[in-house]
């Protein structure tokens, strides 16, 4: 990849997942004084080579130079009419502040954290993970597949998805091998995926290849609401504020911040009718489909009028199994990440960045948690996880 500077890894402010911008827009409108703190979690126990922190610091510092261009602003105005003109003006004036990010390395262990106003820091997560991945592969031994092989592999996958008759979006920004691989993947999907490929979560590549940016909100949206309103009110207030902001647009709700069982208890007829569907991100996808269908039926809503977006660690075999299970029962679509953007013959990285604390206006710094449908994916302090489980009547798995 050619870059304007040797330290530059991210070359566009839109090289980020769409839901980061939609949440930023909502945070500015609803919680302009809120603050948040985030931490990097090295789930895969990857060992970072000597000098990694310095290389990451240099790439992060370069991001201060990124600005929304006139062409990028025009793309957002045309493609995303639900983003207020005032927000797009704000984004045009926004720049990353590298002083918000702390980076440390102790031996082969990497520590990264950042904090500040939520509406500002919300944009750091995805590009930081992208940079960490790209630098890791650049600085460690291992030769990736050629571009031709990546193209052939991606083409085979999307043509198989077309045969299944399912729609596919590309969700792989955060754990991609590199920008170069990501670009090849989206170009290939756009070229060979007509009728199946419906868009990408990456706004920069959506603009570059003339496809749709896809996304709504992430776990942090509901995690913040728990800090402000308490665990029992987090889902309902999070959904309420989303509706207040988007008035029916961006209508896919994420279910598993405090387990999907708790979510559906609060996803009443009002929300079930207002939202177009839900997103699955952890736990058994077939069980989730059955649970979702049963919930809509209990509210006398036709499940085939709604959609589940499946987005948890998908590959062709998993998609086929889910599609057969759901066909004719409920609408479905699939968001596929790492299996597209980091299937290059090397071990894919297993890293995340999560919000750890939030400071609502008039409140105090509060630990936040995520209680996934997969207990091993819970994040937060043990004390706060247990408190949330007790308050929400979630079985505690020791």
Short mmCIF file of C-alpha atoms in Angstrom, two decimals:
data_model
loop_
_atom_site.label_atom_id
_atom_site.label_comp_id
_atom_site.label_asym_id
_atom_site.label_seq_id
_atom_site.Cartn_x
_atom_site.Cartn_y
_atom_site.Cartn_z
CA UNK A 1 0.00 0.00 0.00
CA UNK A 2 1.31 3.42 -0.88
CA UNK A 3 1.01 5.98 1.88
CA UNK A 4 1.90 9.62 2.21
CA UNK A 5 4.21 8.87 5.12
CA UNK A 6 6.08 5.78 6.25
CA UNK A 7 4.28 5.80 9.62
CA UNK A 8 0.82 6.28 8.13
CA UNK A 9 -1.39 3.19 8.23
CA UNK A 10 -4.86 4.79 8.17
CA UNK A 11 -5.21 7.17 5.22
CA UNK A 12 -8.86 8.27 5.46
CA UNK A 13 -10.95 9.41 8.41
CA UNK A 14 -13.74 7.21 6.98
CA UNK A 15 -11.55 4.07 7.22
CA UNK A 16 -13.67 2.97 10.17
CA UNK A 17 -16.83 0.98 10.82
CA UNK A 18 -20.07 2.79 10.02
CA UNK A 19 -21.61 2.17 13.45
CA UNK A 20 -18.87 4.27 15.02
CA UNK A 21 -20.15 7.32 13.13
CA UNK A 22 -23.82 6.55 13.77
CA UNK A 23 -23.12 6.15 17.51
CA UNK A 24 -20.97 9.29 17.52
CA UNK A 25 -23.84 11.22 15.94
CA UNK A 26 -26.26 9.86 18.58
CA UNK A 27 -23.84 10.55 21.46
CA UNK A 28 -23.40 14.16 20.36
CA UNK A 29 -27.19 14.63 20.28
CA UNK A 30 -28.03 12.74 23.47
CA UNK A 31 -24.93 12.82 25.71
CA UNK A 32 -22.55 15.64 24.67
CA UNK A 33 -20.90 15.85 28.13
CA UNK A 34 -20.40 12.11 28.71
CA UNK A 35 -16.92 10.63 28.99
CA UNK A 36 -15.67 7.09 28.41
CA UNK A 37 -12.62 4.92 28.96
CA UNK A 38 -11.52 1.96 26.80
CA UNK A 39 -8.90 -0.79 27.05
CA UNK A 40 -7.24 -3.19 24.61
CA UNK A 41 -7.71 -6.92 25.36
CA UNK A 42 -5.23 -9.37 23.85
CA UNK A 43 -7.55 -12.40 23.79
CA UNK A 44 -5.25 -14.43 21.56
CA UNK A 45 -2.19 -13.89 23.83
CA UNK A 46 -0.26 -12.61 20.81
CA UNK A 47 3.39 -11.73 21.49
CA UNK A 48 4.37 -8.31 20.17
CA UNK A 49 7.89 -7.83 18.80
CA UNK A 50 10.43 -5.37 20.14
CA UNK A 51 9.70 -1.81 19.04
CA UNK A 52 6.01 -2.47 18.45
CA UNK A 53 4.80 0.22 20.85
CA UNK A 54 6.98 2.82 19.13
CA UNK A 55 5.65 1.86 15.70
CA UNK A 56 2.06 1.95 16.99
CA UNK A 57 2.67 5.34 18.63
CA UNK A 58 4.00 6.76 15.37
CA UNK A 59 0.99 5.47 13.39
CA UNK A 60 -1.43 6.84 16.00
CA UNK A 61 0.28 10.24 15.94
CA UNK A 62 -0.13 10.32 12.14
CA UNK A 63 -3.92 10.06 12.55
CA UNK A 64 -4.06 13.63 13.85
CA UNK A 65 -3.57 14.73 10.23
CA UNK A 66 -6.74 13.04 8.94
CA UNK A 67 -9.58 15.29 7.86
CA UNK A 68 -12.97 14.68 6.25
CA UNK A 69 -12.62 15.73 2.61
CA UNK A 70 -15.32 17.55 0.65
CA UNK A 71 -15.91 14.43 -1.45
CA UNK A 72 -16.28 12.27 1.67
CA UNK A 73 -18.72 14.74 3.19
CA UNK A 74 -20.75 14.78 -0.03
CA UNK A 75 -20.85 10.96 0.02
CA UNK A 76 -22.25 10.95 3.56
CA UNK A 77 -24.80 13.66 2.72
CA UNK A 78 -26.10 11.66 -0.22
CA UNK A 79 -25.88 8.15 1.26
CA UNK A 80 -26.87 8.83 4.89
CA UNK A 81 -29.62 11.50 4.94
CA UNK A 82 -30.41 10.64 8.58
CA UNK A 83 -27.05 12.15 9.66
CA UNK A 84 -27.77 15.77 10.58
CA UNK A 85 -26.01 18.54 8.60
CA UNK A 86 -24.70 19.85 11.93
CA UNK A 87 -23.05 16.46 12.58
CA UNK A 88 -21.42 16.39 9.15
CA UNK A 89 -20.08 19.90 9.77
CA UNK A 90 -18.74 18.70 13.11
CA UNK A 91 -17.09 15.69 11.46
CA UNK A 92 -15.51 18.00 8.88
CA UNK A 93 -13.83 19.86 11.74
CA UNK A 94 -13.02 16.77 13.82
CA UNK A 95 -9.48 15.51 14.17
CA UNK A 96 -8.09 12.62 16.19
CA UNK A 97 -6.23 13.69 19.33
CA UNK A 98 -3.39 11.16 19.86
CA UNK A 99 -2.88 12.39 23.44
CA UNK A 100 -6.10 10.52 24.30
CA UNK A 101 -4.31 7.20 23.63
CA UNK A 102 -1.81 5.57 26.01
CA UNK A 103 0.49 2.86 24.64
CA UNK A 104 2.93 0.76 26.68
CA UNK A 105 4.99 -2.34 25.97
CA UNK A 106 6.54 -4.61 28.58
CA UNK A 107 8.55 -7.32 26.84
CA UNK A 108 6.16 -8.88 24.34
CA UNK A 109 3.05 -7.64 26.16
CA UNK A 110 1.16 -4.65 24.74
CA UNK A 111 -1.07 -2.26 26.71
CA UNK A 112 -3.33 0.26 24.98
CA UNK A 113 -6.02 2.45 26.53
CA UNK A 114 -7.78 5.71 25.76
CA UNK A 115 -10.27 8.00 27.47
CA UNK A 116 -11.97 11.35 27.07
CA UNK A 117 -15.29 12.77 25.90
CA UNK A 118 -17.34 9.86 24.55
CA UNK A 119 -18.27 11.68 21.35
CA UNK A 120 -14.55 12.02 20.57
CA UNK A 121 -13.02 8.77 21.80
CA UNK A 122 -15.73 6.62 20.20
CA UNK A 123 -13.87 6.74 16.87
CA UNK A 124 -10.57 5.24 18.13
CA UNK A 125 -11.47 1.56 18.62
CA UNK A 126 -11.68 0.20 15.08
CA UNK A 127 -8.73 2.02 13.44
CA UNK A 128 -6.54 1.22 16.45
CA UNK A 129 -7.28 -2.48 16.06
CA UNK A 130 -6.67 -2.25 12.31
CA UNK A 131 -3.29 -0.62 12.93
CA UNK A 132 -2.31 -3.18 15.57
CA UNK A 133 -3.11 -6.02 13.15
CA UNK A 134 -1.31 -4.47 10.18
CA UNK A 135 1.81 -3.62 12.18
CA UNK A 136 1.85 -7.06 13.79
CA UNK A 137 1.89 -8.79 10.43
CA UNK A 138 4.47 -6.33 9.08
CA UNK A 139 6.80 -6.85 12.05
CA UNK A 140 6.53 -10.64 12.45
CA UNK A 141 7.61 -13.41 10.14
CA UNK A 142 5.00 -14.91 7.88
CA UNK A 143 4.15 -14.44 4.25
CA UNK A 144 0.51 -13.92 3.35
CA UNK A 145 -1.27 -15.30 0.31
CA UNK A 146 -0.84 -13.38 -2.93
CA UNK A 147 -3.47 -10.89 -4.08
CA UNK A 148 -4.49 -13.34 -6.82
CA UNK A 149 -5.10 -16.06 -4.24
CA UNK A 150 -7.10 -13.66 -2.02
CA UNK A 151 -9.23 -12.70 -5.03
CA UNK A 152 -9.84 -16.34 -5.99
CA UNK A 153 -10.68 -17.30 -2.41
CA UNK A 154 -13.07 -14.36 -1.95
CA UNK A 155 -14.71 -15.00 -5.31
CA UNK A 156 -15.33 -18.65 -4.42
CA UNK A 157 -16.92 -17.65 -1.11
CA UNK A 158 -19.26 -15.02 -2.53
CA UNK A 159 -20.31 -17.28 -5.41
CA UNK A 160 -21.17 -20.01 -2.89
CA UNK A 161 -23.19 -17.48 -0.87
CA UNK A 162 -25.04 -16.52 -4.04
CA UNK A 163 -25.94 -20.19 -4.56
CA UNK A 164 -27.36 -20.27 -1.03
CA UNK A 165 -29.54 -17.27 -1.92
CA UNK A 166 -28.40 -15.20 1.07
CA UNK A 167 -27.28 -11.58 1.37
CA UNK A 168 -23.81 -10.83 2.70
CA UNK A 169 -22.14 -7.73 4.12
CA UNK A 170 -18.42 -7.39 4.81
CA UNK A 171 -17.67 -6.56 8.48
CA UNK A 172 -13.91 -7.15 8.70
CA UNK A 173 -12.23 -3.78 9.34
CA UNK A 174 -11.07 -4.31 12.92
CA UNK A 175 -9.20 -7.59 12.48
CA UNK A 176 -8.15 -7.35 8.84
CA UNK A 177 -4.71 -8.49 7.74
CA UNK A 178 -4.07 -5.10 6.18
CA UNK A 179 -5.70 -2.29 4.27
CA UNK A 180 -4.33 -3.78 1.05
CA UNK A 181 -6.06 -7.12 1.65
CA UNK A 182 -9.28 -5.40 2.77
CA UNK A 183 -9.37 -3.34 -0.42
CA UNK A 184 -8.89 -6.42 -2.62
CA UNK A 185 -11.65 -8.27 -0.74
CA UNK A 186 -14.26 -5.49 -1.11
CA UNK A 187 -13.36 -4.95 -4.76
CA UNK A 188 -13.79 -8.69 -5.42
CA UNK A 189 -17.09 -8.87 -3.53
CA UNK A 190 -18.43 -5.92 -5.49
CA UNK A 191 -17.26 -7.42 -8.79
CA UNK A 192 -18.61 -10.95 -8.33
CA UNK A 193 -21.27 -10.61 -5.63
CA UNK A 194 -24.20 -9.05 -7.47
CA UNK A 195 -27.44 -10.19 -5.88
CA UNK A 196 -25.69 -11.31 -2.70
CA UNK A 197 -23.14 -8.69 -1.60
CA UNK A 198 -25.04 -5.74 -0.14
CA UNK A 199 -22.35 -3.56 1.43
CA UNK A 200 -19.52 -3.12 3.89
CA UNK A 201 -19.18 -1.77 7.41
CA UNK A 202 -16.14 0.23 6.22
CA UNK A 203 -17.32 3.68 5.16
CA UNK A 204 -14.16 4.56 3.19
CA UNK A 205 -14.34 1.36 1.11
CA UNK A 206 -18.12 1.73 0.67
CA UNK A 207 -17.45 5.10 -0.91
CA UNK A 208 -14.49 3.85 -2.96
CA UNK A 209 -16.39 0.89 -4.46
CA UNK A 210 -19.86 2.40 -4.71
CA UNK A 211 -21.61 0.18 -2.20
CA UNK A 212 -23.64 0.76 0.97
CA UNK A 213 -22.12 1.47 4.41
CA UNK A 214 -23.79 -0.91 6.87
CA UNK A 215 -24.17 -0.78 10.66
CA UNK A 216 -26.22 0.60 13.54
CA UNK A 217 -24.82 0.38 17.10
CA UNK A 218 -22.44 -1.70 19.20
CA UNK A 219 -22.35 -3.04 22.76
CA UNK A 220 -20.87 0.19 24.09
CA UNK A 221 -24.16 1.98 23.34
CA UNK A 222 -25.98 -0.17 25.91
CA UNK A 223 -22.98 -0.35 28.26
CA UNK A 224 -23.05 3.43 28.56
CA UNK A 225 -26.78 3.39 29.23
CA UNK A 226 -26.23 1.02 32.15
CA UNK A 227 -23.76 3.49 33.66
CA UNK A 228 -26.34 6.26 33.34
CA UNK A 229 -29.62 4.47 34.05
CA UNK A 230 -28.70 1.16 35.71
CA UNK A 231 -28.61 -2.38 34.35
CA UNK A 232 -32.39 -2.89 34.44
CA UNK A 233 -33.02 0.16 32.25
CA UNK A 234 -30.01 -0.08 29.93
CA UNK A 235 -31.63 -1.94 27.02
CA UNK A 236 -34.92 -0.04 27.01
CA UNK A 237 -33.31 3.41 27.38
CA UNK A 238 -30.68 2.54 24.78
CA UNK A 239 -33.37 1.56 22.29
CA UNK A 240 -35.46 4.62 23.18
CA UNK A 241 -32.59 7.02 22.55
CA UNK A 242 -31.75 5.27 19.28
CA UNK A 243 -35.33 5.75 18.08
CA UNK A 244 -35.26 9.37 19.25
CA UNK A 245 -32.15 9.96 17.13
CA UNK A 246 -32.97 8.02 13.97
CA UNK A 247 -36.80 7.97 13.86
CA UNK A 248 -37.02 4.54 12.24
CA UNK A 249 -33.80 4.52 10.22
CA UNK A 250 -30.93 2.19 11.18
CA UNK A 251 -33.40 -0.26 12.65
CA UNK A 252 -31.35 -3.33 13.62
CA UNK A 253 -31.02 -3.80 17.40
CA UNK A 254 -28.07 -5.56 19.04
CA UNK A 255 -29.34 -8.10 21.56
CA UNK A 256 -26.51 -9.56 23.61
CA UNK A 257 -25.02 -6.80 25.79
CA UNK A 258 -26.76 -8.31 28.83
CA UNK A 259 -27.75 -11.66 27.25
CA UNK A 260 -30.44 -11.99 24.63
CA UNK A 261 -32.87 -13.47 27.14
CA UNK A 262 -32.84 -10.24 29.15
CA UNK A 263 -33.01 -8.19 25.95
CA UNK A 264 -36.15 -9.92 24.68
CA UNK A 265 -37.85 -9.42 28.06
CA UNK A 266 -37.51 -5.67 27.38
CA UNK A 267 -37.99 -5.77 23.58
CA UNK A 268 -41.73 -5.18 23.85
CA UNK A 269 -44.28 -4.78 21.07
CA UNK A 270 -43.43 -1.10 20.60
CA UNK A 271 -39.74 -1.81 19.98
CA UNK A 272 -40.41 -5.04 18.07
CA UNK A 273 -42.57 -3.10 15.61
CA UNK A 274 -40.29 -0.04 15.44
CA UNK A 275 -37.10 -1.99 14.72
CA UNK A 276 -36.61 -3.89 11.47
CA UNK A 277 -34.88 -6.74 13.23
CA UNK A 278 -32.06 -7.80 15.53
CA UNK A 279 -28.36 -8.72 15.33
CA UNK A 280 -26.88 -11.96 16.63
CA UNK A 281 -23.31 -11.66 17.94
CA UNK A 282 -22.73 -14.50 20.41
CA UNK A 283 -24.05 -17.89 21.51
CA UNK A 284 -25.61 -20.61 19.37
CA UNK A 285 -27.08 -18.99 16.22
CA UNK A 286 -29.78 -21.64 15.72
CA UNK A 287 -30.98 -21.31 19.31
CA UNK A 288 -31.00 -17.54 18.86
CA UNK A 289 -33.06 -17.82 15.68
CA UNK A 290 -35.63 -19.99 17.46
CA UNK A 291 -35.71 -17.57 20.40
CA UNK A 292 -36.21 -14.56 18.10
CA UNK A 293 -38.94 -16.22 16.04
CA UNK A 294 -40.79 -17.30 19.19
CA UNK A 295 -40.57 -13.76 20.58
CA UNK A 296 -42.07 -12.17 17.47
CA UNK A 297 -44.81 -14.82 17.39
CA UNK A 298 -45.64 -14.14 21.05
CA UNK A 299 -46.29 -10.52 20.05
CA UNK A 300 -48.40 -11.52 17.02
CA UNK A 301 -45.75 -10.17 14.67
CA UNK A 302 -44.99 -12.17 11.53
CA UNK A 303 -41.31 -13.19 11.86
CA UNK A 304 -40.92 -13.22 8.07
CA UNK A 305 -41.48 -9.44 8.15
CA UNK A 306 -38.36 -9.08 10.33
CA UNK A 307 -34.65 -9.80 9.86
CA UNK A 308 -31.84 -11.33 11.87
CA UNK A 309 -28.34 -10.11 11.03
CA UNK A 310 -25.91 -12.90 11.98
CA UNK A 311 -22.40 -11.58 12.65
CA UNK A 312 -20.57 -13.93 15.01
CA UNK A 313 -17.46 -15.66 13.65
CA UNK A 314 -19.07 -16.72 10.39
CA UNK A 315 -17.62 -18.92 7.67
CA UNK A 316 -19.26 -20.62 4.67
CA UNK A 317 -20.20 -23.79 6.58
CA UNK A 318 -21.78 -21.86 9.45
CA UNK A 319 -23.73 -19.60 7.07
CA UNK A 320 -25.12 -22.61 5.21
CA UNK A 321 -26.26 -24.24 8.46
CA UNK A 322 -27.97 -21.04 9.66
CA UNK A 323 -29.59 -20.37 6.27
CA UNK A 324 -31.15 -23.84 6.14
CA UNK A 325 -32.46 -23.43 9.68
CA UNK A 326 -34.02 -19.99 9.06
CA UNK A 327 -35.28 -20.29 5.48
CA UNK A 328 -38.98 -19.45 5.24
CA UNK A 329 -39.18 -18.76 8.98
CA UNK A 330 -37.57 -15.29 9.33
CA UNK A 331 -35.61 -12.84 7.19
CA UNK A 332 -31.85 -13.14 7.46
CA UNK A 333 -28.62 -11.54 6.37
CA UNK A 334 -24.98 -12.15 7.29
CA UNK A 335 -22.14 -9.86 8.33
CA UNK A 336 -18.83 -11.60 7.73
CA UNK A 337 -15.60 -10.15 9.05
CA UNK A 338 -12.33 -11.97 9.64
CA UNK A 339 -13.17 -14.84 7.28
CA UNK A 340 -13.06 -12.30 4.45
CA UNK A 341 -10.37 -9.84 5.52
CA UNK A 342 -7.89 -12.09 7.32
CA UNK A 343 -8.11 -15.43 5.51
CA UNK A 344 -4.66 -15.16 3.96
CA UNK A 345 -2.80 -18.24 5.19
CA UNK A 346 -1.71 -16.76 8.53
CA UNK A 347 -3.27 -17.03 11.99
CA UNK A 348 -5.97 -14.40 12.36
CA UNK A 349 -5.53 -12.15 15.39
CA UNK A 350 -7.93 -12.43 18.32
CA UNK A 351 -8.01 -8.96 19.85
CA UNK A 352 -10.74 -6.60 21.07
CA UNK A 353 -11.08 -3.12 22.52
CA UNK A 354 -13.89 -2.58 25.02
CA UNK A 355 -15.33 0.32 26.97
CA UNK A 356 -14.39 -0.23 30.63
CA UNK A 357 -15.84 2.85 32.35
CA UNK A 358 -18.30 5.60 31.55
CA UNK A 359 -18.91 9.00 33.12
CA UNK A 360 -22.45 10.28 32.43
CA UNK A 361 -23.09 13.99 32.86
CA UNK A 362 -23.74 14.67 36.53
CA UNK A 363 -22.62 11.18 37.48
CA UNK A 364 -19.31 9.55 38.34
CA UNK A 365 -16.93 7.13 36.68
CA UNK A 366 -18.72 3.76 36.64
CA UNK A 367 -17.40 0.35 35.61
CA UNK A 368 -19.32 -1.12 32.67
CA UNK A 369 -19.77 -4.73 31.59
CA UNK A 370 -20.90 -6.86 28.68
CA UNK A 371 -22.72 -10.11 29.48
CA UNK A 372 -22.54 -12.03 26.24
CA UNK A 373 -24.64 -15.07 25.34
CA UNK A 374 -21.28 -16.86 25.49
CA UNK A 375 -20.15 -16.60 29.16
CA UNK A 376 -16.46 -16.78 28.19
CA UNK A 377 -16.94 -13.50 26.29
CA UNK A 378 -18.11 -11.49 29.33
CA UNK A 379 -16.07 -8.32 29.84
CA UNK A 380 -15.78 -6.14 32.95
CA UNK A 381 -14.63 -6.47 36.54
CA UNK A 382 -15.71 -9.70 38.31
CA UNK A 383 -17.55 -7.65 40.93
CA UNK A 384 -19.58 -5.64 38.40
CA UNK A 385 -20.30 -8.72 36.27
CA UNK A 386 -21.70 -10.50 39.32
CA UNK A 387 -23.74 -7.44 40.34
CA UNK A 388 -25.28 -7.20 36.87
CA UNK A 389 -26.06 -10.93 36.87
CA UNK A 390 -27.80 -10.67 40.24
CA UNK A 391 -29.82 -7.59 39.27
CA UNK A 392 -30.87 -9.09 35.94
CA UNK A 393 -31.49 -12.62 37.31
CA UNK A 394 -28.85 -14.10 34.99
CA UNK A 395 -27.49 -17.48 36.18
CA UNK A 396 -23.93 -17.10 37.48
CA UNK A 397 -21.61 -19.59 35.79
CA UNK A 398 -18.54 -20.23 37.94
#
